PDB file of C-alpha atoms in Angstrom:
ATOM      1  CA  UNK A 111     -15.974  -6.989  26.607  1.00  0.00           C
ATOM      2  CA  UNK A 112     -18.573  -7.602  23.917  1.00  0.00           C
ATOM      3  CA  UNK A 113     -15.965  -9.090  21.602  1.00  0.00           C
ATOM      4  CA  UNK A 114     -14.788 -11.468  24.354  1.00  0.00           C
ATOM      5  CA  UNK A 115     -18.378 -12.522  25.039  1.00  0.00           C
ATOM      6  CA  UNK A 116     -19.026 -13.111  21.346  1.00  0.00           C
ATOM      7  CA  UNK A 117     -15.909 -15.282  21.115  1.00  0.00           C
ATOM      8  CA  UNK A 118     -17.518 -17.847  23.467  1.00  0.00           C
ATOM      9  CA  UNK A 119     -20.344 -18.580  21.004  1.00  0.00           C
ATOM     10  CA  UNK A 120     -20.065 -21.915  19.196  1.00  0.00           C
ATOM     11  CA  UNK A 121     -20.523 -21.795  15.454  1.00  0.00           C
ATOM     12  CA  UNK A 122     -22.841 -24.365  13.817  1.00  0.00           C
ATOM     13  CA  UNK A 123     -21.088 -26.857  11.570  1.00  0.00           C
ATOM     14  CA  UNK A 124     -20.874 -25.754   7.928  1.00  0.00           C
ATOM     15  CA  UNK A 125     -22.052 -28.452   5.519  1.00  0.00           C
ATOM     16  CA  UNK A 126     -22.936 -27.021   2.114  1.00  0.00           C
ATOM     17  CA  UNK A 127     -24.147 -23.915   0.301  1.00  0.00           C
ATOM     18  CA  UNK A 128     -23.073 -20.347   0.602  1.00  0.00           C
ATOM     19  CA  UNK A 129     -21.200 -19.636   3.878  1.00  0.00           C
ATOM     20  CA  UNK A 130     -23.396 -17.814   6.367  1.00  0.00           C
ATOM     21  CA  UNK A 131     -22.409 -14.849   8.490  1.00  0.00           C
ATOM     22  CA  UNK A 132     -20.838 -16.120  11.716  1.00  0.00           C
ATOM     23  CA  UNK A 133     -22.968 -16.266  14.863  1.00  0.00           C
ATOM     24  CA  UNK A 134     -20.238 -14.345  16.683  1.00  0.00           C
ATOM     25  CA  UNK A 135     -20.466 -11.393  14.284  1.00  0.00           C
ATOM     26  CA  UNK A 136     -24.264 -11.434  14.310  1.00  0.00           C
ATOM     27  CA  UNK A 137     -24.417 -11.483  18.104  1.00  0.00           C
ATOM     28  CA  UNK A 138     -21.831  -8.710  18.420  1.00  0.00           C
ATOM     29  CA  UNK A 139     -23.625  -6.561  15.841  1.00  0.00           C
ATOM     30  CA  UNK A 140     -27.080  -7.124  17.344  1.00  0.00           C
ATOM     31  CA  UNK A 141     -25.992  -6.304  20.898  1.00  0.00           C
ATOM     32  CA  UNK A 142     -24.180  -3.158  19.772  1.00  0.00           C
ATOM     33  CA  UNK A 143     -27.143  -2.071  17.632  1.00  0.00           C
ATOM     34  CA  UNK A 144     -29.487  -2.224  20.636  1.00  0.00           C
ATOM     35  CA  UNK A 145     -26.938  -0.404  22.804  1.00  0.00           C
ATOM     36  CA  UNK A 146     -26.555   2.486  20.353  1.00  0.00           C
ATOM     37  CA  UNK A 147     -30.360   2.788  19.905  1.00  0.00           C
ATOM     38  CA  UNK A 148     -29.873   3.690  16.219  1.00  0.00           C
ATOM     39  CA  UNK A 149     -31.974   2.272  13.400  1.00  0.00           C
ATOM     40  CA  UNK A 150     -30.429  -0.647  11.524  1.00  0.00           C
ATOM     41  CA  UNK A 151     -29.464   1.499   8.526  1.00  0.00           C
ATOM     42  CA  UNK A 152     -27.956   4.306  10.622  1.00  0.00           C
ATOM     43  CA  UNK A 153     -26.095   1.728  12.703  1.00  0.00           C
ATOM     44  CA  UNK A 154     -24.086   0.506   9.696  1.00  0.00           C
ATOM     45  CA  UNK A 155     -21.486   3.308  10.082  1.00  0.00           C
ATOM     46  CA  UNK A 156     -20.755   2.118  13.644  1.00  0.00           C
ATOM     47  CA  UNK A 157     -20.331  -1.386  12.309  1.00  0.00           C
ATOM     48  CA  UNK A 158     -17.815  -0.140   9.722  1.00  0.00           C
ATOM     49  CA  UNK A 159     -15.718   1.214  12.571  1.00  0.00           C
ATOM     50  CA  UNK A 160     -15.941  -2.122  14.403  1.00  0.00           C
ATOM     51  CA  UNK A 161     -14.742  -3.913  11.268  1.00  0.00           C
ATOM     52  CA  UNK A 162     -11.797  -1.500  10.939  1.00  0.00           C
ATOM     53  CA  UNK A 163     -10.860  -2.205  14.568  1.00  0.00           C
ATOM     54  CA  UNK A 164     -11.037  -6.000  13.976  1.00  0.00           C
ATOM     55  CA  UNK A 165     -13.857  -6.418  16.484  1.00  0.00           C
ATOM     56  CA  UNK A 166     -15.774  -8.429  13.880  1.00  0.00           C
ATOM     57  CA  UNK A 167     -14.518 -10.549  10.986  1.00  0.00           C
ATOM     58  CA  UNK A 168     -17.224  -9.676   8.477  1.00  0.00           C
ATOM     59  CA  UNK A 169     -19.814  -6.890   8.627  1.00  0.00           C
ATOM     60  CA  UNK A 170     -23.361  -8.336   8.428  1.00  0.00           C
ATOM     61  CA  UNK A 171     -25.929  -6.440   6.351  1.00  0.00           C
ATOM     62  CA  UNK A 172     -28.696  -4.620   8.228  1.00  0.00           C
ATOM     63  CA  UNK A 173     -31.314  -7.156   7.097  1.00  0.00           C
ATOM     64  CA  UNK A 174     -29.328 -10.073   8.573  1.00  0.00           C
ATOM     65  CA  UNK A 175     -29.113  -8.285  11.927  1.00  0.00           C
ATOM     66  CA  UNK A 176     -32.857  -7.571  11.843  1.00  0.00           C
ATOM     67  CA  UNK A 177     -33.681 -11.242  11.183  1.00  0.00           C
ATOM     68  CA  UNK A 178     -31.236 -12.376  13.871  1.00  0.00           C
ATOM     69  CA  UNK A 179     -32.885 -10.125  16.471  1.00  0.00           C
ATOM     70  CA  UNK A 180     -36.238 -11.827  15.747  1.00  0.00           C
ATOM     71  CA  UNK A 181     -34.813 -15.337  16.141  1.00  0.00           C
ATOM     72  CA  UNK A 182     -36.278 -17.074  19.215  1.00  0.00           C
ATOM     73  CA  UNK A 183     -33.050 -19.046  19.616  1.00  0.00           C
ATOM     74  CA  UNK A 184     -31.379 -15.769  20.626  1.00  0.00           C
ATOM     75  CA  UNK A 185     -33.268 -15.674  23.961  1.00  0.00           C
ATOM     76  CA  UNK A 186     -31.412 -18.510  25.761  1.00  0.00           C
ATOM     77  CA  UNK A 187     -28.117 -17.187  24.388  1.00  0.00           C
ATOM     78  CA  UNK A 188     -28.802 -13.721  25.817  1.00  0.00           C
ATOM     79  CA  UNK A 189     -29.677 -15.236  29.194  1.00  0.00           C
ATOM     80  CA  UNK A 190     -26.429 -17.202  29.119  1.00  0.00           C
ATOM     81  CA  UNK A 191     -24.477 -14.019  28.366  1.00  0.00           C
ATOM     82  CA  UNK A 192     -26.140 -12.207  31.281  1.00  0.00           C
ATOM     83  CA  UNK A 193     -25.058 -15.011  33.599  1.00  0.00           C
ATOM     84  CA  UNK A 194     -21.529 -15.070  32.153  1.00  0.00           C
ATOM     85  CA  UNK A 195     -20.975 -11.335  32.658  1.00  0.00           C
ATOM     86  CA  UNK A 196     -22.402 -11.452  36.190  1.00  0.00           C
ATOM     87  CA  UNK A 197     -20.131 -14.314  37.222  1.00  0.00           C
ATOM     88  CA  UNK A 198     -17.085 -12.054  36.854  1.00  0.00           C
ATOM     89  CA  UNK A 199     -18.272 -10.471  40.125  1.00  0.00           C
ATOM     90  CA  UNK A 200     -19.183 -13.651  41.996  1.00  0.00           C
ATOM     91  CA  UNK A 201     -16.401 -13.057  44.544  1.00  0.00           C
ATOM     92  CA  UNK A 202     -18.017  -9.689  45.368  1.00  0.00           C
ATOM     93  CA  UNK A 203     -21.749 -10.399  45.227  1.00  0.00           C
ATOM     94  CA  UNK A 204     -23.334 -12.594  47.885  1.00  0.00           C
ATOM     95  CA  UNK A 205     -26.550 -10.668  48.582  1.00  0.00           C
ATOM     96  CA  UNK A 206     -29.211 -10.223  45.916  1.00  0.00           C
ATOM     97  CA  UNK A 207     -32.569  -8.561  45.280  1.00  0.00           C
ATOM     98  CA  UNK A 208     -35.452  -9.535  42.985  1.00  0.00           C
ATOM     99  CA  UNK A 209     -38.077  -7.274  41.464  1.00  0.00           C
ATOM    100  CA  UNK A 210     -39.950  -6.602  38.226  1.00  0.00           C
ATOM    101  CA  UNK A 211     -40.893  -3.586  36.176  1.00  0.00           C
ATOM    102  CA  UNK A 212     -43.025  -2.958  33.114  1.00  0.00           C
ATOM    103  CA  UNK A 213     -41.727  -1.384  29.936  1.00  0.00           C
ATOM    104  CA  UNK A 214     -43.505  -0.182  26.838  1.00  0.00           C
ATOM    105  CA  UNK A 215     -42.721  -1.536  23.371  1.00  0.00           C
ATOM    106  CA  UNK A 216     -43.079   0.218  20.022  1.00  0.00           C
ATOM    107  CA  UNK A 217     -45.881  -2.175  19.033  1.00  0.00           C
ATOM    108  CA  UNK A 218     -49.558  -1.319  19.418  1.00  0.00           C
ATOM    109  CA  UNK A 219     -52.549  -3.415  20.409  1.00  0.00           C
ATOM    110  CA  UNK A 220     -55.054  -2.689  17.666  1.00  0.00           C
ATOM    111  CA  UNK A 221     -57.865  -5.070  18.694  1.00  0.00           C
ATOM    112  CA  UNK A 222     -59.679  -2.646  21.041  1.00  0.00           C
ATOM    113  CA  UNK A 223     -59.221   0.232  18.629  1.00  0.00           C
ATOM    114  CA  UNK A 224     -60.824  -1.644  15.744  1.00  0.00           C
ATOM    115  CA  UNK A 225     -63.645  -3.255  17.747  1.00  0.00           C
ATOM    116  CA  UNK A 226     -64.521  -0.508  20.234  1.00  0.00           C
ATOM    117  CA  UNK A 227     -62.984   2.645  18.758  1.00  0.00           C
ATOM    118  CA  UNK A 228     -60.658   3.125  21.725  1.00  0.00           C
ATOM    119  CA  UNK A 229     -57.367   5.031  21.584  1.00  0.00           C
ATOM    120  CA  UNK A 230     -54.180   3.340  20.449  1.00  0.00           C
ATOM    121  CA  UNK A 231     -52.335   1.579  23.262  1.00  0.00           C
ATOM    122  CA  UNK A 232     -48.749   0.351  23.355  1.00  0.00           C
ATOM    123  CA  UNK A 233     -48.050  -3.274  24.185  1.00  0.00           C
ATOM    124  CA  UNK A 234     -46.323  -3.630  27.562  1.00  0.00           C
ATOM    125  CA  UNK A 235     -43.930  -6.326  28.735  1.00  0.00           C
ATOM    126  CA  UNK A 236     -42.491  -7.162  32.155  1.00  0.00           C
ATOM    127  CA  UNK A 237     -38.811  -7.529  32.982  1.00  0.00           C
ATOM    128  CA  UNK A 238     -38.139  -9.716  36.031  1.00  0.00           C
ATOM    129  CA  UNK A 239     -34.589  -9.150  37.277  1.00  0.00           C
ATOM    130  CA  UNK A 240     -32.311 -10.541  39.962  1.00  0.00           C
ATOM    131  CA  UNK A 241     -29.371  -8.267  40.716  1.00  0.00           C
ATOM    132  CA  UNK A 242     -26.479  -8.002  43.140  1.00  0.00           C
ATOM    133  CA  UNK A 243     -27.077  -5.354  45.799  1.00  0.00           C
ATOM    134  CA  UNK A 244     -23.455  -4.167  45.942  1.00  0.00           C
ATOM    135  CA  UNK A 245     -22.695  -3.591  42.248  1.00  0.00           C
ATOM    136  CA  UNK A 246     -26.277  -3.643  40.870  1.00  0.00           C
ATOM    137  CA  UNK A 247     -25.160  -6.090  38.159  1.00  0.00           C
ATOM    138  CA  UNK A 248     -28.029  -8.108  36.665  1.00  0.00           C
ATOM    139  CA  UNK A 249     -27.404 -11.789  37.368  1.00  0.00           C
ATOM    140  CA  UNK A 250     -30.496 -13.261  35.696  1.00  0.00           C
ATOM    141  CA  UNK A 251     -33.538 -12.007  33.823  1.00  0.00           C
ATOM    142  CA  UNK A 252     -36.921 -13.216  32.597  1.00  0.00           C
ATOM    143  CA  UNK A 253     -39.182 -11.310  30.166  1.00  0.00           C
ATOM    144  CA  UNK A 254     -42.922 -12.019  30.198  1.00  0.00           C
ATOM    145  CA  UNK A 255     -46.146 -10.466  28.955  1.00  0.00           C
ATOM    146  CA  UNK A 256     -47.633  -7.745  31.135  1.00  0.00           C
ATOM    147  CA  UNK A 257     -50.584  -9.876  32.255  1.00  0.00           C
ATOM    148  CA  UNK A 258     -51.998 -13.379  31.968  1.00  0.00           C
ATOM    149  CA  UNK A 259     -51.046 -16.844  33.146  1.00  0.00           C
ATOM    150  CA  UNK A 260     -47.397 -17.213  34.151  1.00  0.00           C
ATOM    151  CA  UNK A 261     -46.701 -13.467  34.170  1.00  0.00           C
ATOM    152  CA  UNK A 262     -46.988 -12.856  37.914  1.00  0.00           C
ATOM    153  CA  UNK A 263     -43.862 -11.913  39.827  1.00  0.00           C
ATOM    154  CA  UNK A 264     -43.825 -15.122  41.824  1.00  0.00           C
ATOM    155  CA  UNK A 265     -43.793 -17.267  38.646  1.00  0.00           C
ATOM    156  CA  UNK A 266     -40.359 -15.919  37.694  1.00  0.00           C
ATOM    157  CA  UNK A 267     -38.784 -16.117  41.163  1.00  0.00           C
ATOM    158  CA  UNK A 268     -37.631 -19.747  40.956  1.00  0.00           C
ATOM    159  CA  UNK A 269     -35.846 -19.586  37.548  1.00  0.00           C
ATOM    160  CA  UNK A 270     -34.191 -16.281  38.533  1.00  0.00           C
ATOM    161  CA  UNK A 271     -32.787 -17.728  41.748  1.00  0.00           C
ATOM    162  CA  UNK A 272     -31.718 -21.037  40.179  1.00  0.00           C
ATOM    163  CA  UNK A 273     -29.463 -19.116  37.780  1.00  0.00           C
ATOM    164  CA  UNK A 274     -27.232 -18.331  40.777  1.00  0.00           C
ATOM    165  CA  UNK A 275     -25.840 -21.868  40.871  1.00  0.00           C
ATOM    166  CA  UNK A 276     -22.249 -20.589  40.531  1.00  0.00           C
ATOM    167  CA  UNK A 277     -22.641 -17.894  43.216  1.00  0.00           C
ATOM    168  CA  UNK A 278     -22.293 -18.115  46.969  1.00  0.00           C
ATOM    169  CA  UNK A 279     -25.723 -16.939  48.105  1.00  0.00           C
ATOM    170  CA  UNK A 280     -26.158 -15.397  51.547  1.00  0.00           C
ATOM    171  CA  UNK A 281     -29.366 -13.395  51.252  1.00  0.00           C
ATOM    172  CA  UNK A 282     -32.071 -12.734  48.686  1.00  0.00           C
ATOM    173  CA  UNK A 283     -34.497  -9.869  49.292  1.00  0.00           C
ATOM    174  CA  UNK A 284     -37.852  -9.410  47.553  1.00  0.00           C
ATOM    175  CA  UNK A 285     -41.176  -7.676  48.167  1.00  0.00           C
ATOM    176  CA  UNK A 286     -44.407  -9.311  49.300  1.00  0.00           C
ATOM    177  CA  UNK A 287     -45.439 -10.324  45.780  1.00  0.00           C
ATOM    178  CA  UNK A 288     -42.827 -13.120  45.964  1.00  0.00           C
ATOM    179  CA  UNK A 289     -43.924 -14.520  49.326  1.00  0.00           C
ATOM    180  CA  UNK A 290     -44.537 -18.267  49.252  1.00  0.00           C
ATOM    181  CA  UNK A 291     -43.173 -21.395  50.844  1.00  0.00           C
ATOM    182  CA  UNK A 292     -41.635 -22.397  47.512  1.00  0.00           C
ATOM    183  CA  UNK A 293     -39.761 -19.084  47.321  1.00  0.00           C
ATOM    184  CA  UNK A 294     -38.152 -19.683  50.716  1.00  0.00           C
ATOM    185  CA  UNK A 295     -37.320 -23.263  49.761  1.00  0.00           C
ATOM    186  CA  UNK A 296     -35.655 -22.381  46.454  1.00  0.00           C
ATOM    187  CA  UNK A 297     -33.438 -19.809  48.195  1.00  0.00           C
ATOM    188  CA  UNK A 298     -32.554 -22.371  50.878  1.00  0.00           C
ATOM    189  CA  UNK A 299     -31.558 -24.838  48.130  1.00  0.00           C
ATOM    190  CA  UNK A 300     -29.008 -22.263  46.941  1.00  0.00           C
ATOM    191  CA  UNK A 301     -27.625 -22.038  50.503  1.00  0.00           C
ATOM    192  CA  UNK A 302     -29.119 -18.637  51.288  1.00  0.00           C
ATOM    193  CA  UNK A 303     -31.759 -16.959  53.413  1.00  0.00           C
ATOM    194  CA  UNK A 304     -34.815 -15.299  51.874  1.00  0.00           C
ATOM    195  CA  UNK A 305     -36.119 -12.021  53.305  1.00  0.00           C
ATOM    196  CA  UNK A 306     -39.631 -11.535  51.940  1.00  0.00           C
ATOM    197  CA  UNK A 307     -42.357  -9.659  53.868  1.00  0.00           C
ATOM    198  CA  UNK A 308     -45.900 -10.946  54.120  1.00  0.00           C
ATOM    199  CA  UNK A 309     -48.096  -9.215  51.488  1.00  0.00           C
TER     200      UNK A 309
END
């Protein structure tokens, strides 16, 4: 599945200089690295096996994968891949649910510790997801900071729902944090009915 997804990526035109590692191989390697949860160096043995099975053309070095994972241009590509995989079940999924959850990163916020002598605290992010209620497949996702402007649940509702343009939408369920006139309207634009309680 990952190889088929990678095959849909368009390669940038090659003009001059040393040939770069293909975007397909970098995407495949990066996605598999995250899935295995190994460090980049330990992950190289898995990548050797992928090369032997012709799942990639050329094995990228661990540094190239690390740089690729930090590339901001990877974000829209990942969102596109989420939508592409979900659309394989569009004949099954017609009812959806939206919610968010926080998750902790490996990074630390050192400002309070240095200024006020407080304990070390991990940086948190929020994952806003829209999923099908029958198969639980994630159809669209938005990642935001844990707090601040534009991080509230309701801010992500519209882009999550608009990613369902290729689905037949019957119902979308959400909790009271998503209740607004705009939320009902954006679901209606997709041809569905929103079920959101008053907060």
